[in-house]
Short mmCIF file of C-alpha atoms and ligand atoms in Angstrom, two decimals:
data_model
loop_
_atom_site.label_atom_id
_atom_site.label_comp_id
_atom_site.label_asym_id
_atom_site.label_seq_id
_atom_site.Cartn_x
_atom_site.Cartn_y
_atom_site.Cartn_z
CA UNK F 1223 -18.11 5.28 -1.94
CA UNK F 1224 -17.01 7.25 1.04
CA UNK F 1225 -13.98 9.03 2.34
CA UNK F 1226 -12.38 7.34 5.32
CA UNK F 1227 -10.51 9.03 8.14
CA UNK F 1228 -6.74 8.77 7.94
CA UNK F 1229 -4.63 7.53 10.84
CA UNK F 1230 -1.35 9.26 11.54
CA UNK F 1231 2.09 8.32 12.84
CA UNK F 1232 1.83 7.74 16.58
CA UNK F 1233 -1.46 5.85 16.19
CA UNK F 1234 -0.86 2.29 17.46
CA UNK F 1235 -2.94 0.74 14.67
CA UNK F 1236 -0.25 1.68 12.12
CA UNK F 1237 2.17 -0.58 14.01
CA UNK F 1238 0.00 -3.70 13.97
CA UNK F 1239 0.10 -6.57 11.52
CA UNK F 1240 -2.93 -6.81 9.24
CA UNK F 1241 -4.90 -10.03 8.75
CA UNK F 1242 -5.32 -11.97 5.51
CA UNK F 1243 -8.64 -11.54 3.72
CA UNK F 1244 -10.30 -14.92 3.14
CA UNK F 1245 -13.11 -13.86 0.76
CA UNK F 1246 -13.34 -10.85 -1.55
CA UNK F 1247 -16.97 -9.85 -0.99
CA UNK F 1248 -18.92 -6.61 -1.36
CA UNK F 1249 -17.61 -5.37 1.96
CA UNK F 1250 -14.01 -5.75 0.75
CA UNK F 1251 -14.88 -4.14 -2.60
CA UNK F 1252 -16.38 -1.18 -0.73
CA UNK F 1253 -13.21 -0.94 1.36
CA UNK F 1254 -11.05 -0.97 -1.81
CA UNK F 1255 -13.19 1.72 -3.46
CA UNK F 1256 -13.15 3.87 -0.33
CA UNK F 1257 -9.36 3.53 -0.18
CA UNK F 1258 -9.13 4.74 -3.79
CA UNK F 1259 -11.41 7.70 -3.11
CA UNK F 1260 -9.48 8.62 0.03
CA UNK F 1261 -6.12 8.25 -1.76
CA UNK F 1262 -7.25 10.65 -4.49
CA UNK F 1263 -8.75 13.11 -2.01
CA UNK F 1264 -5.39 13.40 -0.27
CA UNK F 1265 -3.38 13.21 -3.51
CA UNK F 1266 -1.47 10.08 -2.55
CA UNK F 1267 -0.07 7.44 -4.91
CA UNK F 1268 -1.03 4.59 -2.60
CA UNK F 1269 -3.02 3.76 0.51
CA UNK F 1270 -3.23 0.71 2.74
CA UNK F 1271 -6.23 -0.38 4.84
CA UNK F 1272 -4.50 0.12 8.23
CA UNK F 1273 -4.08 3.80 7.31
CA UNK F 1274 -7.86 4.09 7.63
CA UNK F 1275 -7.94 1.93 10.75
CA UNK F 1276 -8.76 -1.42 9.12
CA UNK F 1277 -6.29 -4.23 9.90
CA UNK F 1278 -6.89 -6.17 6.69
CA UNK F 1279 -4.42 -6.93 3.92
CA UNK F 1280 -5.76 -4.57 1.25
CA UNK F 1281 -3.91 -1.79 -0.59
CA UNK F 1282 -4.56 0.50 -3.53
CA UNK F 1283 -1.99 2.16 -5.78
CA UNK F 1284 -2.07 4.70 -8.60
CA UNK F 1285 1.33 5.90 -9.79
CA UNK F 1286 -0.18 7.40 -12.95
CA UNK F 1287 0.78 4.50 -15.20
CA UNK F 1288 -2.81 4.26 -16.44
CA UNK F 1289 -3.92 1.71 -13.83
CA UNK F 1290 -5.56 1.78 -10.44
CA UNK F 1291 -4.33 -1.31 -8.64
CA UNK F 1292 -6.59 -2.79 -5.97
CA UNK F 1293 -4.70 -5.56 -4.21
CA UNK F 1294 -5.94 -8.06 -1.67
CA UNK F 1295 -3.34 -10.15 0.20
CA UNK F 1296 -0.43 -8.83 -1.90
CA UNK F 1297 2.81 -10.76 -1.54
CA UNK F 1298 6.19 -10.11 -3.14
CA UNK F 1299 7.47 -13.37 -4.54
CA UNK F 1300 10.55 -12.05 -6.37
CA UNK F 1301 12.67 -8.94 -6.20
CA UNK F 1302 15.87 -7.73 -7.83
CA UNK F 1303 18.04 -4.66 -8.16
CA UNK F 1304 18.07 -1.54 -6.02
CA UNK F 1305 16.83 2.03 -6.24
CA UNK F 1306 17.18 4.96 -3.88
CA UNK F 1307 14.34 7.44 -3.99
CA UNK F 1308 12.32 9.89 -1.97
CA UNK F 1309 9.22 8.72 -0.18
CA UNK F 1310 6.47 10.33 1.80
CA UNK F 1311 3.31 8.92 3.31
CA UNK F 1312 -0.20 10.24 3.93
CA UNK F 1313 0.10 8.95 7.51
CA UNK F 1314 3.41 10.71 8.14
CA UNK F 1315 2.79 14.42 7.78
CA UNK F 1316 5.47 16.71 6.40
CA UNK F 1317 8.27 14.16 6.38
CA UNK F 1318 10.14 12.86 3.39
CA UNK F 1319 13.17 10.65 3.18
CA UNK F 1320 15.34 8.59 0.88
CA UNK F 1321 14.52 4.88 1.04
CA UNK F 1322 16.30 2.01 -0.71
CA UNK F 1323 13.90 -0.39 -2.44
CA UNK F 1324 14.21 -3.13 -5.04
CA UNK F 1325 14.13 -1.89 -8.64
CA UNK F 1326 11.97 -4.83 -9.74
CA UNK F 1327 9.37 -6.84 -7.88
CA UNK F 1328 6.94 -9.58 -8.80
CA UNK F 1329 3.82 -9.42 -6.67
CA UNK F 1330 0.99 -11.92 -6.35
CA UNK F 1331 -2.39 -10.69 -5.17
CA UNK F 1332 -6.13 -11.24 -5.43
CA UNK F 1333 -8.02 -8.57 -7.35
CA UNK F 1334 -11.43 -7.05 -6.55
CA UNK F 1335 -13.17 -9.88 -8.42
CA UNK F 1336 -11.38 -12.59 -6.47
CA UNK F 1337 -9.05 -13.42 -9.34
CA UNK F 1338 -5.38 -14.28 -8.71
CA UNK F 1339 -2.99 -11.86 -10.41
CA UNK F 1340 0.78 -11.95 -10.88
CA UNK F 1341 2.26 -8.55 -11.69
CA UNK F 1342 5.81 -7.57 -12.56
CA UNK F 1343 6.59 -4.00 -11.54
CA UNK F 1344 9.55 -1.67 -11.86
CA UNK F 1345 10.74 1.67 -10.54
CA UNK F 1346 8.00 3.81 -8.97
CA UNK F 1347 5.37 1.08 -9.05
CA UNK F 1348 7.77 -1.39 -7.42
CA UNK F 1349 8.54 1.23 -4.76
CA UNK F 1350 4.84 1.90 -4.11
CA UNK F 1351 4.08 -1.83 -3.78
CA UNK F 1352 6.88 -2.26 -1.22
CA UNK F 1353 5.76 0.84 0.72
CA UNK F 1354 2.12 -0.28 0.87
CA UNK F 1355 2.90 -3.89 1.80
CA UNK F 1356 5.10 -2.55 4.61
CA UNK F 1357 1.98 -0.86 6.03
CA UNK F 1358 0.32 -4.30 6.27
CA UNK F 1359 3.21 -5.41 8.49
CA UNK F 1360 3.21 -2.32 10.71
CA UNK F 1361 6.24 -0.74 9.04
CA UNK F 1362 6.44 2.95 8.08
CA UNK F 1363 8.89 4.36 5.53
CA UNK F 1364 10.56 6.42 8.27
CA UNK F 1365 11.79 3.08 9.72
CA UNK F 1366 13.71 2.51 6.48
CA UNK F 1367 15.08 5.98 5.77
CA UNK F 1368 18.82 5.86 5.17
CA UNK F 1369 20.78 7.51 7.91
CO1 CO O 1746 2.39 5.18 3.44
#
């Protein structure tokens, strides 16, 4: 595994749309593991591939619920409720803001072994999933901060 260099707000790559991953191979597994290592090194709860300059639909999340989620091509298929909460981002230094997100989401993704997973998430995990998927579409949390 290796640490990857973070990209910061103002870098054009953070505003681009990431591409679907067609096959989960060793290269993608290495990317996922590097994302996890980089997330922990910077004490984040999630990290998306474009934040290390890779425009592929891969994200990792650890909100301390006992799991490290490695998601390829994650897609929210259901959402309900609302929550307002503070967010920050490793790519947006020294800024925090209140963002409204769904309280519950159901996400479909491919895991590191190429298996299809359907996950129901609430609260902080639901928020993290929404935040990381936004990165894959070139959206930063600051775009969604309530005025
Ligand atoms: Co972020």
